[in-house]
CSV table of C-alpha atoms in Angstrom, one decimal:
chain,number,residue,atom,x,y,z
E,97,MET,CA,-116.8,29.7,-6.7
E,98,PRO,CA,-119.1,27.3,-8.4
E,99,LEU,CA,-117.8,23.7,-8.7
E,100,HIS,CA,-117.5,23.4,-12.5
E,101,MET,CA,-115.1,26.5,-12.5
E,102,ALA,CA,-112.7,25.1,-9.8
E,103,HIS,CA,-112.5,21.9,-12.1
E,104,SER,CA,-111.8,23.9,-15.0
E,105,ILE,CA,-109.0,25.7,-13.3
E,106,CYS,CA,-107.4,22.3,-12.0
E,107,VAL,CA,-107.4,21.0,-15.4
E,108,ALA,CA,-105.5,24.0,-16.8
E,109,TRP,CA,-102.8,23.8,-14.2
E,110,ALA,CA,-102.5,20.2,-15.1
E,111,MET,CA,-102.0,20.7,-18.7
E,112,LEU,CA,-99.3,23.5,-18.0
E,113,LEU,CA,-97.4,21.2,-15.9
E,114,VAL,CA,-97.5,18.5,-18.6
E,115,VAL,CA,-96.1,21.1,-21.0
E,116,ILE,CA,-93.3,22.2,-18.8
E,117,VAL,CA,-92.1,18.5,-18.2
E,118,MET,CA,-92.4,17.4,-22.0
E,119,SER,CA,-90.3,20.8,-22.6
E,120,ASP,CA,-87.4,19.6,-20.2
E,121,MET,CA,-87.4,15.9,-21.6
E,122,THR,CA,-87.0,17.2,-25.1
E,123,ASN,CA,-83.8,19.4,-24.1
E,124,GLY,CA,-82.3,16.3,-22.2
E,125,GLY,CA,-82.9,18.0,-18.8
E,126,VAL,CA,-80.3,20.6,-19.7
E,127,GLN,CA,-81.1,24.0,-21.0
E,128,GLY,CA,-79.6,25.6,-23.8
E,129,PRO,CA,-77.8,22.8,-26.0
E,130,ILE,CA,-80.5,23.0,-28.8
E,131,GLU,CA,-81.5,26.7,-28.7
E,132,GLY,CA,-81.1,28.4,-31.9
E,133,TYR,CA,-81.7,25.3,-34.0
E,134,ASN,CA,-84.8,24.8,-36.0
E,135,SER,CA,-84.7,21.1,-36.3
E,136,LEU,CA,-82.7,18.1,-35.0
E,137,GLU,CA,-81.3,17.5,-38.6
E,138,GLU,CA,-79.9,21.2,-38.4
E,139,MET,CA,-78.3,20.6,-35.1
E,140,MET,CA,-76.5,17.3,-36.2
E,141,MET,CA,-75.2,18.9,-39.4
E,142,THR,CA,-73.8,21.8,-37.5
E,143,THR,CA,-72.1,19.5,-35.0
E,144,THR,CA,-70.5,17.4,-37.6
E,145,ASP,CA,-69.1,20.7,-39.4
E,146,ARG,CA,-67.7,21.8,-36.1
E,147,ALA,CA,-66.0,18.7,-35.6
E,148,GLN,CA,-64.3,18.7,-38.9
E,149,ALA,CA,-63.4,22.3,-38.8
E,150,ALA,CA,-61.9,21.7,-35.2
E,151,MET,CA,-59.6,18.8,-36.9
E,152,LEU,CA,-58.4,21.5,-39.4
E,153,LEU,CA,-57.5,24.2,-36.9
E,154,PRO,CA,-54.0,24.0,-35.0
E,155,THR,CA,-54.0,22.3,-31.8
E,156,ALA,CA,-52.4,24.0,-28.6
E,157,PRO,CA,-49.2,22.1,-27.5
E,158,THR,CA,-49.8,19.4,-24.9
E,159,VAL,CA,-48.2,20.0,-21.4
E,160,ALA,CA,-45.6,17.5,-20.5
E,161,TYR,CA,-46.4,15.1,-17.5
E,162,THR,CA,-44.0,16.2,-14.7
E,163,HIS,CA,-42.8,13.2,-12.9
E,164,PRO,CA,-42.7,13.9,-9.0
E,165,LYS,CA,-39.4,14.5,-7.4
E,166,TRP,CA,-39.8,11.5,-5.0
E,167,MET,CA,-40.3,9.2,-7.9
E,168,GLU,CA,-37.1,10.1,-9.9
E,169,PRO,CA,-34.3,8.0,-9.8
E,170,TYR,CA,-31.6,8.3,-6.9
E,171,PHE,CA,-28.6,6.8,-5.6
E,172,ASP,CA,-28.6,4.9,-2.2
E,173,PRO,CA,-26.3,6.9,-0.1
E,174,SER,CA,-25.3,3.8,1.9
E,175,THR,CA,-23.3,2.4,-1.1
E,176,PRO,CA,-19.6,2.2,-0.4
E,177,ARG,CA,-17.5,4.8,-2.1
E,178,ASN,CA,-14.1,3.1,-1.4
E,179,VAL,CA,-13.5,-0.4,-2.2
E,180,THR,CA,-10.3,-2.2,-1.6
E,181,ALA,CA,-9.5,-5.5,-3.6
E,182,LEU,CA,-6.6,-8.1,-3.6
E,183,MET,CA,-4.3,-8.2,-6.7
E,184,GLY,CA,-5.2,-11.4,-8.7
E,185,LYS,CA,-8.6,-11.6,-7.2
E,186,ASN,CA,-12.1,-10.3,-8.2
E,187,ALA,CA,-13.1,-6.7,-7.4
E,188,TYR,CA,-16.8,-5.7,-7.1
E,189,LEU,CA,-17.9,-2.2,-7.3
E,190,SER,CA,-21.7,-1.7,-6.2
E,191,CYS,CA,-24.1,1.0,-7.4
E,192,ARG,CA,-27.5,0.8,-5.8
E,193,VAL,CA,-30.3,2.9,-7.7
E,194,ARG,CA,-33.8,3.3,-6.5
E,195,ASN,CA,-36.7,4.2,-8.7
E,196,LEU,CA,-34.9,3.5,-11.8
E,197,ALA,CA,-38.1,3.0,-13.9
E,198,ASN,CA,-37.0,3.0,-17.8
E,199,LYS,CA,-33.7,4.7,-17.2
E,200,THR,CA,-30.4,3.0,-17.8
E,201,VAL,CA,-27.2,2.5,-15.4
E,202,SER,CA,-23.7,2.8,-17.0
E,203,TRP,CA,-20.2,2.2,-15.8
E,204,ILE,CA,-17.3,4.6,-16.8
E,205,ARG,CA,-13.6,4.2,-15.9
E,206,HIS,CA,-12.3,7.8,-15.2
E,207,ARG,CA,-8.7,6.8,-16.1
E,208,ASP,CA,-9.5,7.0,-19.9
E,209,ILE,CA,-13.0,8.0,-19.9
E,210,HIS,CA,-13.8,4.6,-21.4
E,211,ILE,CA,-17.6,3.5,-21.1
E,212,LEU,CA,-17.2,-0.1,-19.6
E,213,THR,CA,-21.0,-1.4,-19.5
E,214,VAL,CA,-24.4,0.0,-20.3
E,215,GLY,CA,-27.1,-1.8,-18.5
E,216,SER,CA,-26.1,-5.5,-18.6
E,217,TYR,CA,-24.1,-5.0,-21.8
E,218,THR,CA,-20.3,-4.7,-21.9
E,219,TYR,CA,-18.9,-2.1,-24.2
E,220,THR,CA,-15.0,-3.2,-23.8
E,221,SER,CA,-12.7,-5.7,-25.2
E,222,ASP,CA,-11.4,-6.4,-21.8
E,223,GLN,CA,-13.5,-9.5,-21.0
E,224,ARG,CA,-12.5,-9.0,-17.3
E,225,PHE,CA,-15.3,-6.5,-16.8
E,226,GLN,CA,-19.0,-7.5,-16.4
E,227,ALA,CA,-22.2,-5.8,-15.1
E,228,THR,CA,-24.6,-7.8,-13.2
E,229,HIS,CA,-28.0,-6.5,-11.9
E,230,HIS,CA,-29.7,-7.7,-8.7
E,231,GLN,CA,-33.4,-6.7,-8.9
E,232,ASP,CA,-33.9,-7.7,-5.1
E,233,THR,CA,-31.6,-4.8,-4.0
E,234,ASP,CA,-31.6,-2.8,-6.9
E,235,ASP,CA,-27.7,-3.3,-7.4
E,236,TRP,CA,-25.8,-2.8,-10.5
E,237,THR,CA,-22.4,-4.3,-9.8
E,238,LEU,CA,-19.3,-3.9,-11.9
E,239,GLN,CA,-17.0,-7.0,-11.5
E,240,ILE,CA,-13.5,-7.0,-12.5
E,241,LYS,CA,-12.0,-10.2,-12.6
E,242,TRP,CA,-8.3,-10.8,-11.6
E,243,ALA,CA,-7.9,-7.2,-10.5
E,244,GLN,CA,-4.4,-5.7,-11.3
E,245,LYS,CA,-2.6,-2.6,-10.0
E,246,ARG,CA,-3.4,-0.6,-13.1
E,247,ASP,CA,-7.2,-1.2,-12.4
E,248,ALA,CA,-6.9,1.0,-9.3
E,249,GLY,CA,-8.7,4.4,-9.6
E,250,MET,CA,-11.9,6.3,-10.1
E,251,TYR,CA,-15.1,4.8,-11.4
E,252,GLU,CA,-18.5,6.4,-12.2
E,253,CYS,CA,-21.9,4.9,-11.8
E,254,GLN,CA,-24.1,7.1,-14.2
E,255,ILE,CA,-27.9,7.1,-14.7
E,256,SER,CA,-29.3,8.4,-18.1
E,257,THR,CA,-31.3,11.2,-16.7
E,258,GLN,CA,-31.6,14.8,-18.0
E,259,PRO,CA,-29.2,16.0,-16.9
E,260,VAL,CA,-27.1,12.6,-15.9
E,261,ARG,CA,-26.6,11.7,-12.5
E,262,SER,CA,-23.4,10.1,-11.0
E,263,TYR,CA,-22.1,8.3,-8.3
E,264,PHE,CA,-18.3,7.8,-7.8
E,265,VAL,CA,-16.5,4.8,-6.4
E,266,ARG,CA,-12.8,4.6,-5.8
E,267,LEU,CA,-11.0,1.1,-6.2
E,268,ASN,CA,-7.8,0.3,-4.4
E,269,VAL,CA,-5.8,-2.8,-5.5
E,270,VAL,CA,-3.2,-3.8,-2.7
E,271,VAL,CA,-0.7,-6.7,-2.1
E,272,PRO,CA,-0.8,-8.2,1.2
E,273,THR,CA,2.8,-8.2,2.9
E,274,ALA,CA,4.1,-10.4,5.7
E,275,THR,CA,6.9,-9.4,7.8
E,276,ILE,CA,8.6,-11.1,10.7
E,277,LEU,CA,9.9,-8.5,13.2
E,278,GLY,CA,13.5,-8.1,14.1
E,279,GLY,CA,14.8,-9.8,10.9
E,280,PRO,CA,16.6,-10.9,9.1
E,281,ASP,CA,18.6,-12.4,12.0
E,282,LEU,CA,17.7,-13.0,15.5
E,283,HIS,CA,20.2,-14.1,18.2
E,284,VAL,CA,18.8,-15.8,21.4
E,285,ASP,CA,20.5,-17.6,24.4
E,286,LYS,CA,20.2,-21.1,25.0
E,287,GLY,CA,17.4,-22.2,27.4
E,288,SER,CA,15.4,-18.9,26.8
E,289,THR,CA,12.3,-18.5,24.9
E,290,ILE,CA,12.3,-18.0,20.9
E,291,ASN,CA,9.5,-15.4,20.3
E,292,LEU,CA,8.8,-14.7,16.6
E,293,THR,CA,6.2,-12.2,15.5
E,294,CYS,CA,4.7,-12.4,12.1
E,295,THR,CA,2.4,-9.5,10.8
E,296,VAL,CA,0.3,-9.4,7.8
E,297,LYS,CA,-0.7,-5.9,6.5
E,298,PHE,CA,-2.6,-4.4,3.5
E,299,SER,CA,-4.9,-7.1,3.5
E,300,PRO,CA,-8.8,-6.4,3.0
E,301,GLU,CA,-9.6,-9.5,5.1
E,302,PRO,CA,-7.6,-11.6,7.4
E,303,PRO,CA,-5.7,-14.7,6.1
E,304,ALA,CA,-7.6,-17.9,6.3
E,305,TYR,CA,-4.6,-19.6,8.0
E,306,ILE,CA,-0.8,-18.9,8.7
E,307,PHE,CA,1.6,-21.8,8.8
E,308,TRP,CA,5.0,-21.7,10.4
E,309,TYR,CA,8.0,-23.5,8.8
E,310,HIS,CA,11.4,-24.5,10.1
E,311,HIS,CA,14.0,-25.6,7.6
E,312,GLU,CA,11.2,-25.6,5.1
E,313,GLU,CA,9.2,-28.3,7.2
E,314,VAL,CA,5.9,-27.3,8.7
E,315,ILE,CA,6.4,-26.9,12.5
E,316,ASN,CA,4.5,-29.5,14.4
E,317,TYR,CA,2.9,-28.0,17.4
E,318,ASP,CA,2.1,-31.3,18.9
E,319,SER,CA,5.8,-32.8,18.6
E,320,SER,CA,7.3,-34.7,21.3
E,321,ARG,CA,9.7,-31.8,22.0
E,322,GLY,CA,7.1,-29.8,23.5
E,323,GLY,CA,6.9,-26.1,24.5
E,324,VAL,CA,5.9,-25.0,20.8
E,325,SER,CA,2.8,-22.8,20.6
E,326,VAL,CA,1.2,-20.3,18.1
E,327,ILE,CA,-1.1,-17.4,19.0
E,328,THR,CA,-2.7,-15.7,16.1
E,329,GLU,CA,-4.8,-12.4,16.5
E,330,LYS,CA,-6.9,-11.3,13.5
E,331,GLY,CA,-7.8,-7.8,12.7
E,332,ASP,CA,-6.8,-5.0,10.2
E,333,VAL,CA,-3.2,-6.2,11.0
E,334,THR,CA,-3.2,-10.0,11.7
E,335,THR,CA,-0.4,-11.0,14.0
E,336,SER,CA,0.9,-14.5,14.5
E,337,PHE,CA,3.3,-15.4,17.3
E,338,LEU,CA,5.4,-18.4,17.5
E,339,LEU,CA,6.7,-19.4,20.8
E,340,ILE,CA,9.5,-22.0,21.4
E,341,GLN,CA,10.3,-22.6,24.9
E,342,ASN,CA,13.6,-23.8,26.4
E,343,ALA,CA,15.5,-23.1,23.1
E,344,ASP,CA,18.4,-25.6,22.2
E,345,LEU,CA,21.1,-25.4,19.7
E,346,ALA,CA,19.0,-27.8,17.3
E,347,ASP,CA,16.3,-24.9,17.3
E,348,SER,CA,18.7,-22.6,15.1
E,349,GLY,CA,18.1,-22.1,11.6
E,350,LYS,CA,15.6,-20.7,9.0
E,351,TYR,CA,12.0,-20.1,10.2
E,352,SER,CA,9.3,-18.8,7.6
E,353,CYS,CA,5.7,-17.4,8.0
E,354,ALA,CA,3.3,-18.3,5.2
E,355,PRO,CA,-0.2,-16.6,5.3
E,356,SER,CA,-2.8,-18.0,2.9
E,357,ASN,CA,-3.1,-14.4,1.0
E,358,ALA,CA,0.5,-13.1,1.1
E,359,ASP,CA,4.1,-14.1,0.2
E,360,VAL,CA,6.4,-15.9,2.7
E,361,ALA,CA,8.6,-14.0,5.1
E,362,SER,CA,11.7,-15.6,6.5
E,363,VAL,CA,14.0,-15.0,9.3
E,364,ARG,CA,17.2,-16.9,10.7
E,365,VAL,CA,17.5,-17.5,14.3
E,366,HIS,CA,20.9,-18.2,16.1
E,367,VAL,CA,20.8,-20.0,19.3
E,368,LEU,CA,24.1,-19.2,21.4
E,369,ASN,CA,25.5,-20.9,24.3
E,370,VAL,CA,26.6,-17.8,26.2
E,371,ARG,CA,27.8,-19.5,29.4
E,372,ALA,CA,30.0,-21.9,27.4
E,373,ILE,CA,31.6,-18.9,25.6
E,374,ILE,CA,32.2,-17.0,28.8
E,375,SER,CA,33.9,-19.9,30.6
E,376,GLY,CA,35.9,-20.6,27.5
E,377,GLU,CA,34.5,-24.1,26.9
E,378,HIS,CA,33.8,-23.3,23.3
E,379,PRO,CA,36.3,-20.6,22.2
E,380,GLU,CA,35.6,-21.6,18.7
E,381,ALA,CA,32.2,-19.7,18.8
E,382,MET,CA,34.4,-16.5,18.8
E,383,GLN,CA,36.5,-17.2,15.8
E,384,THR,CA,36.7,-14.9,12.7
E,385,GLY,CA,36.5,-16.4,9.3
E,386,SER,CA,39.2,-14.1,7.9
E,387,SER,CA,42.1,-14.8,10.3
E,388,GLY,CA,41.4,-18.1,11.7
E,389,CYS,CA,43.1,-17.0,15.1
E,390,GLN,CA,41.4,-18.0,18.4
E,391,VAL,CA,40.9,-15.0,20.6
E,392,ASN,CA,39.7,-15.2,24.1
E,393,TRP,CA,38.0,-12.1,25.3
E,394,LEU,CA,39.8,-12.7,28.8
E,395,THR,CA,43.1,-12.3,27.3
E,396,ILE,CA,42.1,-9.1,25.6
E,397,VAL,CA,41.0,-7.7,28.9
E,398,LEU,CA,44.5,-8.6,30.5
E,399,LEU,CA,46.3,-6.8,27.6
E,400,LEU,CA,44.2,-3.8,27.9
E,401,GLY,CA,45.0,-3.9,31.8
E,402,LEU,CA,48.8,-4.0,30.9
E,403,VAL,CA,48.4,-0.9,28.7
E,404,LEU,CA,46.8,0.8,31.7
E,405,CYS,CA,49.3,-0.1,34.0
E,406,TYR,CA,52.1,1.5,32.0
E,407,SER,CA,50.4,4.8,32.3
E,408,LYS,CA,51.4,7.2,35.0
E,409,GLN,CA,47.8,7.6,36.4
E,410,CYS,CA,47.8,3.6,36.7
E,411,THR,CA,51.0,3.5,38.3
E,412,ALA,CA,50.2,6.1,40.9
E,413,ALA,CA,46.9,4.3,41.9
E,414,LEU,CA,48.1,0.9,42.2
E,415,PRO,CA,49.0,-0.4,45.7
E,416,SER,CA,52.5,-1.7,46.4
E,417,PRO,CA,52.4,-5.2,45.4
E,418,LEU,CA,51.0,-4.4,41.9
E,419,PRO,CA,54.0,-2.4,40.6
E,420,GLY,CA,56.2,-5.3,41.2
E,421,LEU,CA,53.6,-7.5,39.6
E,422,ALA,CA,53.6,-5.2,36.6
E,423,THR,CA,57.2,-5.0,36.4
E,424,ALA,CA,57.5,-8.9,36.3
E,425,ILE,CA,55.0,-8.9,33.7
E,426,ALA,CA,56.7,-6.4,31.7
E,427,SER,CA,60.1,-8.3,32.0
E,428,ALA,CA,58.4,-11.5,31.0
E,429,SER,CA,57.0,-9.7,28.0
E,430,SER,CA,60.3,-8.3,27.2
E,431,GLU,CA,62.1,-11.7,27.3
E,432,SER,CA,59.2,-13.2,25.2
E,433,THR,CA,59.7,-10.5,22.7
E,434,THR,CA,63.5,-11.0,22.5
E,435,ALA,CA,63.1,-14.7,22.1
E,436,THR,CA,60.6,-14.3,19.5
E,437,SER,CA,62.8,-11.6,17.7
E,438,ARG,CA,65.7,-14.2,17.7
E,439,LYS,CA,63.4,-16.9,16.4
E,440,ARG,CA,62.5,-14.6,13.7
E,441,CYS,CA,66.3,-13.9,12.6
E,442,PRO,CA,67.6,-16.9,10.9
E,443,ALA,CA,71.1,-15.4,10.6
E,444,VAL,CA,71.8,-15.6,14.4
E,445,ALA,CA,73.0,-19.1,14.3
E,446,SER,CA,75.2,-18.6,11.3
E,447,CYS,CA,76.5,-15.6,12.7
E,448,ARG,CA,77.6,-17.2,15.9
E,449,GLN,CA,79.1,-20.3,14.1
E,450,ALA,CA,81.3,-17.8,12.1
E,451,ALA,CA,82.4,-15.8,14.9
E,452,SER,CA,83.9,-18.8,16.9
E,453,HIS,CA,86.2,-19.7,14.0
E,454,ALA,CA,87.6,-16.2,13.3
E,455,ASN,CA,90.1,-14.2,15.0
E,456,THR,CA,89.7,-11.5,17.6
E,457,GLN,CA,89.3,-8.6,15.2
E,458,ALA,CA,87.0,-10.6,12.9
E,459,GLN,CA,84.8,-11.8,15.8
E,460,VAL,CA,84.2,-8.1,16.7
E,461,GLN,CA,83.0,-7.4,13.0
E,462,VAL,CA,80.9,-10.4,13.0
E,463,LYS,CA,79.3,-9.8,16.2
E,464,ARG,CA,78.4,-6.1,15.1
E,465,HIS,CA,77.0,-7.6,11.9
E,466,CYS,CA,75.0,-10.1,14.0
E,467,HIS,CA,73.8,-7.3,16.2
E,468,ARG,CA,72.4,-5.4,13.5
């Protein structure tokens, strides 16, 4: 092939390549957008008309954004469902909500279906109710000041989702009670140990302290008397033990247990000198307030023995010296009874005096009258 023909062919291929490249640049590198348009102005006019027409046509409904399940609000299951409060003290009901976002937390009292709080706002005239929010822990706490027995019951913590979500908390209002076991009266022997046990129940927390009183005065555990000690065991039921060694008559009286969170409980302790009573040194300890008679229990035992000795079984069982003793005792009792009956009859002396001055027949009649 001649050299000039080869040169012509190369120039033709180069021009074709230039035409192809220019065509791609005019179409913006994308095939098809300007096909069917005679000019750029026609294309712009058609695009504007289409945009206006699109504004006039009804638009398809927008699909709502679905919140992922793990992003929805939920209650912390570790939140306590039962709360116990002391009457007269503040009660706190906690509601812990995770992923709250733009939702609202409300507290509702189930007793009367009354909305107490919404968010941090209070919707009741009872100013004892107040809601507080702790951002660090996501807690929405309902505070009830000076809790009363009527405040006990079910409360609902509610999230404003669709549908609403609820978490229920029960409030118990209790009154701590102190009791001294064995009351209201305790009897101990002189020289023994006085052991008083005071229990404190229905308290959500142990008492801060427990004082013991004797005759309305605080017991001094370091007194010169010595032998006085207190042991306190705290727990669900707090127990306090008062120990007084070598009890004396002066230790008798009223003892009181006074916890910090409960009413006072009292008991009366009686220290008895049992040995003196048995030996008869202090028979007044056995007196009765109604009759005023002094009765020794040994005398009662002897009298019962006499009654048994009069029975046939006792007579058969007794040895030979005892029946004579019983007969002597019975004779002495008979004489004592006769003497007593004579003392009780004031007409005996006057009868005898009248008989001494009368004749024989009159004396017989007077004696019969005196005998009657």
